[in-house]
Coordinates of C-alpha atoms in Angstrom, one line a residue:
M1 CA 16.8 -18.5 -13.0
V2 CA 19.5 -20.5 -11.4
N3 CA 21.6 -20.7 -14.6
D4 CA 21.2 -16.9 -15.1
V5 CA 22.3 -16.2 -11.5
V6 CA 25.4 -18.4 -11.9
G7 CA 26.3 -16.9 -15.2
R8 CA 26.2 -13.4 -13.9
Y9 CA 27.2 -13.7 -10.2
R10 CA 29.4 -16.8 -9.9
S11 CA 32.1 -14.7 -8.2
L12 CA 29.7 -13.5 -5.5
L13 CA 28.4 -16.9 -4.6
N14 CA 30.1 -18.8 -1.7
D15 CA 31.3 -22.4 -1.8
D16 CA 28.2 -23.7 0.0
E17 CA 25.9 -22.0 -2.5
L18 CA 27.8 -23.2 -5.5
R19 CA 27.8 -26.7 -4.1
W20 CA 24.0 -26.6 -3.6
I21 CA 23.5 -25.4 -7.2
R22 CA 25.7 -28.3 -8.5
E23 CA 23.7 -30.8 -6.5
F24 CA 20.4 -29.2 -7.7
D25 CA 21.5 -29.7 -11.3
T26 CA 22.1 -33.4 -10.7
L27 CA 18.7 -34.0 -9.1
P28 CA 16.0 -35.9 -11.0
H29 CA 13.1 -33.9 -12.2
S30 CA 10.9 -34.8 -9.3
G31 CA 13.6 -33.9 -6.9
R32 CA 14.0 -30.4 -8.4
C33 CA 10.2 -29.9 -8.4
L34 CA 10.0 -30.8 -4.7
C35 CA 13.0 -28.7 -3.8
V36 CA 11.4 -25.6 -5.4
R37 CA 8.1 -26.3 -3.7
L38 CA 9.7 -26.6 -0.3
L39 CA 11.8 -23.4 -0.8
S40 CA 8.7 -21.6 -1.8
R41 CA 6.7 -22.5 1.3
K42 CA 6.9 -21.3 4.8
G43 CA 9.2 -23.7 6.6
P44 CA 11.8 -24.9 7.3
V45 CA 10.2 -28.0 8.7
F46 CA 7.6 -30.1 6.8
R47 CA 5.6 -33.2 7.4
T48 CA 6.1 -35.6 4.5
D49 CA 2.6 -37.0 4.8
K50 CA 1.2 -33.6 4.1
L51 CA 3.2 -33.0 0.9
R52 CA 1.0 -33.5 -2.2
Y53 CA 1.9 -31.9 -5.6
P54 CA 0.3 -32.9 -8.9
E55 CA 3.6 -32.5 -10.8
I56 CA 5.4 -35.0 -8.5
D57 CA 4.5 -38.6 -9.2
D58 CA 7.2 -40.2 -7.1
L59 CA 7.2 -38.2 -3.9
A60 CA 9.1 -40.8 -1.9
G61 CA 11.8 -40.9 -4.6
A62 CA 12.0 -37.1 -4.6
I63 CA 12.4 -37.0 -0.8
T64 CA 15.2 -39.7 -1.0
A65 CA 17.0 -37.7 -3.7
L66 CA 16.9 -34.5 -1.6
L67 CA 18.1 -36.5 1.5
D68 CA 21.0 -38.0 -0.5
A69 CA 22.0 -34.6 -1.8
G70 CA 22.0 -33.1 1.7
M71 CA 19.3 -30.5 0.8
I72 CA 17.0 -31.8 3.5
Q73 CA 17.6 -33.6 6.8
P74 CA 15.4 -35.7 9.0
F75 CA 13.9 -33.6 11.8
Q76 CA 13.2 -35.1 15.2
P77 CA 11.5 -32.8 17.8
G78 CA 12.6 -33.3 21.4
S79 CA 9.3 -32.4 23.0
W80 CA 5.6 -32.0 22.5
S81 CA 6.0 -28.2 22.4
Q82 CA 8.6 -28.6 19.6
L83 CA 6.2 -30.9 17.7
A84 CA 3.1 -28.8 18.2
P85 CA 3.4 -26.6 15.1
W86 CA 3.1 -29.7 12.9
V87 CA 0.2 -31.5 14.5
T88 CA -3.4 -30.5 14.7
K89 CA -5.5 -30.3 17.9
A90 CA -7.6 -33.3 16.6
E91 CA -4.4 -35.3 16.3
I92 CA -3.3 -34.3 19.8
L93 CA -6.6 -35.4 21.3
R94 CA -5.8 -39.0 20.4
Y95 CA -3.1 -39.0 23.1
V96 CA -4.9 -37.3 26.0
P97 CA -7.5 -38.7 28.3
A98 CA -11.1 -38.3 27.2
G99 CA -13.0 -35.2 28.4
L100 CA -10.2 -32.7 27.7
G101 CA -11.6 -31.7 24.3
K102 CA -12.6 -28.2 25.4
L103 CA -9.0 -27.3 26.3
R104 CA -7.0 -25.2 23.9
K105 CA -4.2 -26.7 21.9
P106 CA -1.4 -25.2 24.0
E107 CA -3.1 -26.5 27.2
L108 CA -3.3 -30.0 25.7
V109 CA 0.4 -29.8 24.8
A110 CA 1.2 -28.8 28.3
Q111 CA -0.8 -31.8 29.6
L112 CA 1.2 -34.2 27.4
E113 CA 4.5 -32.8 28.5
L114 CA 3.5 -33.1 32.2
Q115 CA 2.6 -36.7 31.6
A116 CA 5.9 -37.2 29.6
H117 CA 3.8 -38.9 27.0
P118 CA 5.9 -40.5 24.2
L119 CA 6.0 -38.5 21.0
P120 CA 4.2 -40.0 17.9
E121 CA 6.4 -41.1 15.1
L122 CA 6.0 -38.5 12.3
A123 CA 8.2 -38.2 9.2
L124 CA 9.5 -34.6 9.4
I125 CA 12.1 -33.1 7.3
V126 CA 14.0 -29.7 7.5
L127 CA 15.5 -27.7 4.7
S128 CA 19.3 -27.4 5.0
Q129 CA 19.8 -24.0 3.4
T130 CA 16.7 -21.9 4.0
E131 CA 18.2 -18.6 2.9
L132 CA 19.5 -19.8 -0.4
L133 CA 16.3 -19.0 -2.3
E134 CA 16.3 -15.5 -0.9
T135 CA 19.8 -15.0 -2.2
L136 CA 19.0 -16.4 -5.6
L137 CA 15.9 -14.3 -6.0
L138 CA 17.7 -11.1 -4.8
L139 CA 20.4 -11.7 -7.4
Y140 CA 18.1 -12.5 -10.2
F141 CA 15.5 -9.8 -9.7
G142 CA 17.8 -7.2 -8.2
N143 CA 15.2 -6.4 -5.5
A144 CA 13.5 -8.0 -2.5
R145 CA 9.9 -7.5 -3.7
Q146 CA 9.7 -10.2 -6.5
D147 CA 9.7 -13.9 -5.8
L148 CA 8.9 -17.2 -7.6
A149 CA 5.2 -16.1 -7.9
Q150 CA 6.4 -13.7 -10.6
F151 CA 7.2 -16.6 -12.9
V152 CA 3.8 -18.1 -12.3
V153 CA 1.8 -14.9 -13.1
S154 CA 3.9 -14.4 -16.2
D155 CA 3.5 -18.0 -17.4
L156 CA -0.3 -17.8 -16.9
G157 CA -0.4 -14.6 -18.9
I158 CA -1.7 -12.6 -15.9
Q159 CA 1.2 -10.2 -16.5
V160 CA 2.7 -9.5 -19.8
F161 CA 6.0 -7.4 -19.9
E162 CA 7.5 -5.1 -22.4
N163 CA 10.2 -6.5 -24.6
Y164 CA 13.0 -4.1 -23.4
S165 CA 16.7 -4.5 -23.8
L166 CA 18.7 -6.3 -21.0
D167 CA 22.4 -5.6 -20.7
P168 CA 24.0 -8.8 -19.4
S169 CA 27.1 -6.8 -18.4
L170 CA 25.2 -4.7 -15.9
N171 CA 24.5 -6.3 -12.5
A172 CA 22.5 -5.1 -9.5
F173 CA 25.4 -6.3 -7.2
E174 CA 29.1 -5.9 -7.7
Q175 CA 30.4 -7.2 -4.3
R176 CA 29.3 -9.9 -1.8
S177 CA 29.2 -7.3 0.9
Q178 CA 26.6 -5.4 -1.1
L179 CA 24.5 -8.5 -1.5
E180 CA 24.7 -9.2 2.3
A181 CA 23.7 -5.6 3.1
A182 CA 20.7 -5.9 0.8
R183 CA 19.7 -9.3 2.4
Q184 CA 20.0 -7.9 5.9
L185 CA 17.8 -4.9 5.1
S186 CA 15.2 -7.1 3.4
Q187 CA 15.1 -9.4 6.5
L188 CA 14.9 -6.5 8.9
D189 CA 12.0 -4.9 6.9
K190 CA 10.1 -8.2 6.8
R191 CA 10.4 -8.4 10.6
R192 CA 9.3 -4.8 10.9
Q193 CA 6.2 -5.5 8.8
L194 CA 5.4 -8.7 10.7
A195 CA 5.8 -6.9 14.1
S196 CA 3.6 -4.1 12.8
E197 CA 0.8 -6.5 11.8
Q198 CA 1.0 -8.1 15.2
K199 CA 1.1 -4.7 16.9
D200 CA 4.4 -5.7 18.6
R201 CA 5.9 -2.3 19.1
L202 CA 8.8 -3.6 21.3
A203 CA 9.9 -5.8 18.4
I204 CA 10.0 -2.9 16.1
L205 CA 12.0 -0.7 18.5
A206 CA 14.5 -3.5 19.0
L207 CA 15.4 -3.4 15.3
A208 CA 17.2 -0.1 15.8
D209 CA 20.2 -2.0 17.3
E210 CA 20.4 -4.3 14.3
L211 CA 20.5 -1.5 11.6
P212 CA 23.7 -1.6 9.6
L213 CA 26.0 1.4 9.5
P214 CA 25.7 3.8 6.5
L215 CA 26.2 2.0 3.3
P216 CA 28.3 3.2 0.3
W217 CA 25.7 2.1 -2.3
P218 CA 23.1 4.9 -2.8
R219 CA 20.1 2.6 -3.6
W220 CA 20.6 0.4 -0.5
E221 CA 21.5 3.4 1.7
R222 CA 18.2 5.0 0.8
R223 CA 16.4 1.8 1.8
R224 CA 18.4 1.7 5.1
Q225 CA 17.3 5.3 5.8
R226 CA 13.6 4.5 5.0
L227 CA 13.7 1.6 7.5
L228 CA 15.4 3.9 10.0
L229 CA 12.5 6.4 9.6
E230 CA 9.9 3.7 10.3
I231 CA 11.7 2.7 13.5
A232 CA 12.1 6.3 14.6
R233 CA 8.4 7.0 14.1
E234 CA 7.6 4.0 16.3
Y235 CA 9.8 5.5 19.0
E236 CA 7.8 8.7 18.7
R237 CA 4.6 6.7 19.2
D238 CA 6.2 5.1 22.2
K239 CA 6.8 8.5 23.8
Q240 CA 10.5 8.2 23.5
P241 CA 11.4 11.5 21.7
Q242 CA 15.1 11.5 22.4
Q243 CA 15.6 8.0 20.9
A244 CA 13.5 9.1 17.9
L245 CA 15.6 12.2 17.4
A246 CA 18.8 10.2 17.5
L247 CA 17.5 8.1 14.6
Y248 CA 16.0 10.9 12.6
Q249 CA 19.3 12.8 12.6
H250 CA 20.9 9.9 10.6
S251 CA 18.4 10.2 7.7
Q252 CA 18.4 12.8 4.9
L253 CA 15.1 11.5 3.6
A254 CA 11.7 13.3 4.1
P255 CA 10.0 13.5 6.6
S256 CA 13.1 13.4 8.8
R257 CA 13.5 17.2 9.1
E258 CA 9.8 17.6 9.7
R259 CA 9.7 15.1 12.5
Q260 CA 12.8 16.6 14.1
A261 CA 11.3 20.1 14.0
R262 CA 8.0 18.9 15.5
L263 CA 9.8 17.0 18.3
H264 CA 11.8 20.2 19.1
L265 CA 8.7 22.3 19.1
N266 CA 7.0 19.8 21.4
A267 CA 10.0 20.0 23.7
D268 CA 9.7 23.8 23.8
A269 CA 12.9 24.1 21.9
P270 CA 12.0 26.3 18.9
H271 CA 15.6 27.5 18.5
R272 CA 16.5 23.9 17.4
A273 CA 13.5 23.7 15.1
R274 CA 14.2 27.0 13.2
P275 CA 17.3 25.9 11.2
L276 CA 15.5 22.7 10.2
V277 CA 12.4 24.6 9.0
R278 CA 14.6 27.1 7.2
A279 CA 16.4 24.3 5.3
M280 CA 13.0 22.8 4.4
L281 CA 11.9 26.1 3.0
D282 CA 15.1 26.9 1.1
Q283 CA 15.7 23.4 -0.3
P284 CA 12.5 21.2 0.1
E285 CA 12.9 17.6 -0.9
N286 CA 9.4 17.6 -2.4
E287 CA 6.2 19.6 -2.5
Q288 CA 4.8 17.9 0.6
E289 CA 7.9 19.0 2.6
L290 CA 7.5 22.6 1.4
T291 CA 3.8 22.5 2.4
V292 CA 4.7 21.3 5.9
A293 CA 7.5 23.8 6.2
R294 CA 5.1 26.7 5.6
R295 CA 2.9 25.4 8.4
L296 CA 5.8 25.0 10.8
G297 CA 7.1 28.4 9.8
K298 CA 3.8 29.9 10.8
K299 CA 4.1 28.2 14.2
L300 CA 7.6 29.5 14.7
N301 CA 6.5 33.0 13.7
R302 CA 4.0 33.0 16.5
I303 CA 6.9 32.4 19.0
A304 CA 9.4 34.8 17.5
P305 CA 9.7 36.6 14.1
F306 CA 10.4 34.1 11.4
E307 CA 10.2 34.8 7.7
Y308 CA 8.3 32.3 5.6
P309 CA 6.3 32.4 2.4
Q310 CA 2.7 33.1 3.2
L311 CA 0.4 31.9 0.5
A312 CA -3.2 32.9 0.1
P313 CA -5.7 30.2 0.8
P314 CA -6.3 28.0 -2.3
Q315 CA -9.3 29.0 -4.4
I316 CA -11.0 25.7 -4.9
Q317 CA -14.5 25.4 -6.3
Q318 CA -17.0 23.6 -4.1
C319 CA -20.4 22.1 -4.5
T320 CA -22.7 20.3 -2.1
L321 CA -25.1 17.4 -2.7
T322 CA -27.6 15.6 -0.6
L323 CA -28.2 12.1 -2.0
N324 CA -30.3 9.2 -1.0
G325 CA -28.7 6.7 1.2
K326 CA -27.7 3.5 -0.6
D327 CA -25.2 0.6 0.0
A328 CA -22.9 2.1 -2.6
P329 CA -19.7 4.2 -2.5
I330 CA -20.6 7.9 -2.4
E331 CA -18.4 8.4 -5.5
L332 CA -20.8 6.2 -7.5
L333 CA -23.8 8.0 -6.1
V334 CA -22.3 11.3 -7.2
A335 CA -21.5 9.7 -10.6
E336 CA -25.2 8.6 -11.0
H337 CA -26.3 12.1 -10.1
Y338 CA -24.3 13.7 -12.8
Q339 CA -25.2 11.0 -15.4
A340 CA -28.8 12.0 -14.8
Q341 CA -27.9 15.5 -16.0
G342 CA -26.3 14.2 -19.2
W343 CA -22.7 13.9 -18.1
Q344 CA -20.5 10.9 -18.9
A345 CA -19.0 9.9 -15.5
H346 CA -15.9 7.9 -14.9
Y347 CA -14.8 6.8 -11.5
C348 CA -11.1 6.6 -12.2
E349 CA -9.3 8.5 -9.5
N350 CA -5.5 8.3 -10.2
A351 CA -5.8 6.0 -13.1
L352 CA -6.6 8.5 -15.9
L353 CA -3.8 11.0 -15.7
N354 CA -1.3 8.4 -14.9
A355 CA -2.4 6.3 -17.9
L356 CA -2.1 9.4 -20.2
F357 CA 1.4 10.0 -18.9
G358 CA 2.4 6.3 -19.3
L359 CA 1.1 6.2 -22.8
A360 CA 2.7 9.5 -23.8
F361 CA 6.1 8.7 -22.3
W362 CA 6.2 4.9 -23.1
P363 CA 9.3 5.3 -25.3
A364 CA 11.2 7.1 -22.5
I365 CA 10.0 4.8 -19.8
F366 CA 11.3 1.7 -21.6
A367 CA 14.3 3.4 -23.3
P368 CA 17.5 1.3 -23.3
V369 CA 19.2 3.3 -20.5
Q370 CA 22.2 1.8 -18.7
G371 CA 21.2 0.0 -15.6
A372 CA 17.5 0.6 -16.0
F373 CA 16.5 -3.0 -16.5
L374 CA 17.9 -5.9 -14.6
N375 CA 15.4 -8.7 -15.2
P376 CA 12.6 -9.4 -17.8
Y377 CA 9.8 -8.8 -15.3
Q378 CA 9.9 -5.1 -14.7
L379 CA 7.0 -2.6 -14.9
G380 CA 9.5 0.2 -15.6
P381 CA 13.1 1.2 -15.1
T382 CA 14.8 0.8 -11.7
D383 CA 15.1 4.6 -11.4
M384 CA 11.4 5.3 -12.3
F385 CA 10.5 7.2 -9.2
S386 CA 13.8 8.9 -8.6
P387 CA 15.1 12.3 -9.9
Q388 CA 17.6 10.3 -12.1
F389 CA 14.7 9.2 -14.3
T390 CA 14.3 12.7 -15.8
Q391 CA 18.0 13.6 -15.6
T392 CA 19.2 10.7 -17.7
R393 CA 16.4 10.9 -20.3
R394 CA 16.1 14.7 -20.6
D395 CA 16.4 14.8 -24.4
A396 CA 13.8 12.1 -24.9
I397 CA 11.4 13.7 -22.4
D398 CA 11.7 17.2 -23.9
R399 CA 11.1 15.7 -27.3
I400 CA 7.9 14.1 -26.1
L401 CA 6.7 17.2 -24.3
S402 CA 7.0 19.3 -27.4
R403 CA 5.8 16.8 -30.0
W404 CA 3.3 14.4 -28.5
Q405 CA -0.1 14.1 -30.3
P406 CA -3.4 12.5 -29.2
A407 CA -3.3 10.1 -32.1
Q408 CA 0.1 8.8 -30.9
L409 CA -1.4 8.1 -27.4
L410 CA -4.3 6.2 -28.9
D411 CA -1.9 4.2 -31.1
T412 CA 0.2 3.3 -28.1
F413 CA -3.0 2.3 -26.2
D414 CA -3.9 -0.1 -29.1
Q415 CA -0.4 -1.5 -29.6
K416 CA 0.6 -1.9 -25.9
Q417 CA -2.8 -3.2 -24.6
G418 CA -2.2 -5.2 -21.5
I419 CA 1.5 -4.8 -21.2
A420 CA 2.6 -4.0 -17.7
N421 CA 3.6 -0.4 -17.0
Y422 CA 3.9 1.3 -13.6
W423 CA 1.6 4.1 -14.9
V424 CA -1.1 2.3 -16.8
N425 CA -3.7 0.4 -14.9
W426 CA -5.4 -1.4 -17.8
D427 CA -8.3 -2.5 -15.6
G428 CA -9.0 1.2 -14.6
I429 CA -9.1 2.7 -18.1
S430 CA -10.7 2.2 -21.5
R431 CA -10.2 3.6 -25.0
P432 CA -13.4 5.7 -24.7
L433 CA -12.1 7.2 -21.5
I434 CA -8.8 8.1 -23.0
E435 CA -10.6 9.6 -26.1
S436 CA -12.8 11.7 -23.8
A437 CA -9.8 13.1 -22.0
L438 CA -7.9 13.9 -25.2
S439 CA -10.9 15.6 -26.7
S440 CA -11.9 17.7 -23.6
L441 CA -8.5 18.7 -22.3
S442 CA -6.2 20.9 -24.5
H443 CA -2.7 19.9 -25.6
A444 CA -1.3 22.7 -23.4
Q445 CA -3.3 21.6 -20.4
L446 CA -2.2 17.9 -20.6
T447 CA 1.4 19.0 -21.3
A448 CA 1.2 21.0 -18.0
C449 CA -0.1 17.9 -16.2
F450 CA 2.7 15.9 -17.6
R451 CA 5.3 18.5 -16.4
R452 CA 3.8 18.4 -13.0
L453 CA 4.0 14.6 -12.8
L454 CA 7.6 14.8 -14.0
F455 CA 8.4 17.3 -11.2
D456 CA 7.8 14.6 -8.6
L457 CA 7.0 11.2 -10.2
K458 CA 6.5 9.4 -6.9
A459 CA 4.3 12.0 -5.0
N460 CA 2.3 13.5 -7.9
R461 CA 1.0 10.1 -9.2
S462 CA -1.6 10.3 -6.4
G463 CA -4.1 12.9 -5.2
H464 CA -6.0 13.1 -8.4
P465 CA -9.8 13.7 -8.2
D466 CA -12.1 10.8 -7.9
L467 CA -14.4 11.4 -10.9
F468 CA -13.8 12.6 -14.4
L469 CA -16.9 13.9 -16.1
T470 CA -17.4 15.0 -19.7
R471 CA -20.3 16.6 -21.6
N472 CA -20.2 18.3 -25.0
N473 CA -16.4 18.1 -25.1
R474 CA -16.1 19.8 -21.7
C475 CA -14.7 18.1 -18.7
L476 CA -15.0 18.4 -15.0
W477 CA -12.9 16.8 -12.3
L478 CA -14.6 16.1 -9.0
E479 CA -13.1 15.1 -5.7
V480 CA -15.9 13.6 -3.6
K481 CA -15.9 13.9 0.2
G482 CA -18.4 12.4 2.5
P483 CA -19.3 13.7 6.0
G484 CA -16.2 14.3 8.1
D485 CA -13.8 13.9 5.2
S486 CA -11.3 16.7 4.4
L487 CA -8.9 17.3 1.5
R488 CA -5.4 15.9 1.8
D489 CA -2.4 18.1 0.9
N490 CA -1.8 16.4 -2.4
Q491 CA -5.4 16.7 -3.4
I492 CA -5.3 20.5 -2.6
R493 CA -2.2 20.8 -4.7
W494 CA -3.8 19.1 -7.7
L495 CA -7.1 21.1 -7.4
T496 CA -5.1 24.3 -7.2
F497 CA -3.0 23.3 -10.2
F498 CA -6.1 22.6 -12.2
D499 CA -7.5 26.1 -11.3
D500 CA -4.2 27.7 -12.3
H501 CA -4.5 26.0 -15.8
D502 CA -8.2 26.6 -16.4
I503 CA -9.1 23.0 -16.0
Q504 CA -12.6 22.7 -14.4
A505 CA -12.4 21.0 -11.1
A506 CA -14.2 21.1 -7.8
V507 CA -14.6 19.3 -4.5
C508 CA -18.1 17.9 -3.9
Y509 CA -19.2 17.6 -0.3
V510 CA -21.9 14.9 0.0
T511 CA -24.5 14.4 2.7
I512 CA -26.4 11.2 2.8
D513 CA -30.2 11.4 3.4
A514 CA -30.7 8.2 5.3
S515 CA -34.4 9.0 5.8
S516 CA -35.1 8.0 2.2
D517 CA -33.8 4.4 2.7
D518 CA -36.3 1.7 2.4

């Protein structure tokens, strides 16, 4: 990985990074192994007596090599509170009077600081360049999602990747400023996720002041705007609508217009919501935004005349079942019910249609398109879920739509078994399931499904019904809903689409008869 990054991005690396790489190349094998291990762990401070790795025979020699190279430094905490993260409560109890064992660790640390108790001698080290690995990974993979674990799962055979073409002349980054912007966004988003997990709303709100200005690189500008939307939504939850509006106005991504319109309506300012809803109706970013715009149009029309497309309520087939209560998902209970009536039942949710699409369009997905593949560990092209995917592969896509045959999909299933693909969840499908779908759905029906997926690859890959049932070469899609559950917008759109194309589908409302439990 390091050699690849240097070969492609030497001009973007600064002097300190190049010096570190040169030192890394001169380390003994044990030193390189330890360096990678430390960079991969949460640090940057480590206790040397806690470091044990089977591939490193001479740990002391490896530590010495890293110290000599300046890649680590000795770390000496100045107080018990600074030392606390690297000692256990049991270790602290050795230094406090007996009888304090019931105190919590922070209270014990406070006691030791009050007593000015000398610190124990522990061998601690600290990494010198903690951000270097993040930089190398970002340059190698071209994204902030993949890390060193990717090499492990690949080497173990957990993931096998398609043998697509890599163009060494195409890089994810052309300027150092582009790399710095990507790193900044990655770090901000990690902090947002951590604050969200810790339910620290104030920490999320504070990120607004650290957002960079609009970026000239479309990919990273979209990511900046997505982060902006997350922060704006948190301002809404914190009952700060004006701050939320100020952020939403700087994003062109959905659901920015929706959130702005709702805030204006909540503030009794429908005149400000009207142009936003009109723009959503005239040029929706996706189907969901159009669905929401119709609802908002209805609200505006109640206040003052406002033209909006009024659609008839969707005609969705329904059925109801009362089933015995069991400790099993209701989808499996419904599947058992239909199996007893002679149906083959598959609980596959989004896996089936997505897999059929992935198998049919495999050649287009992994086509040698400029800039599509930046590293050997991709599940698909970099533009997989953007409009550019269909625009740049229009001829290949049209060819597949007009010529695909069931036998070709089955051949692809056999030939590509286990190879990673965004669309094919190999654990969620089987050859009999694919055969059942191909024999019970017509060519025209599946082609229509493919076209709908292509219309919005990101949004339409979800919302598919839970169960796929077949009997006598007939199929039935079932969306299963338990007590209190209701259909989501994307599920309604798929069920309506199935009805429009004579594909049997229904929503099954299930009531559990708890009285029959043992």
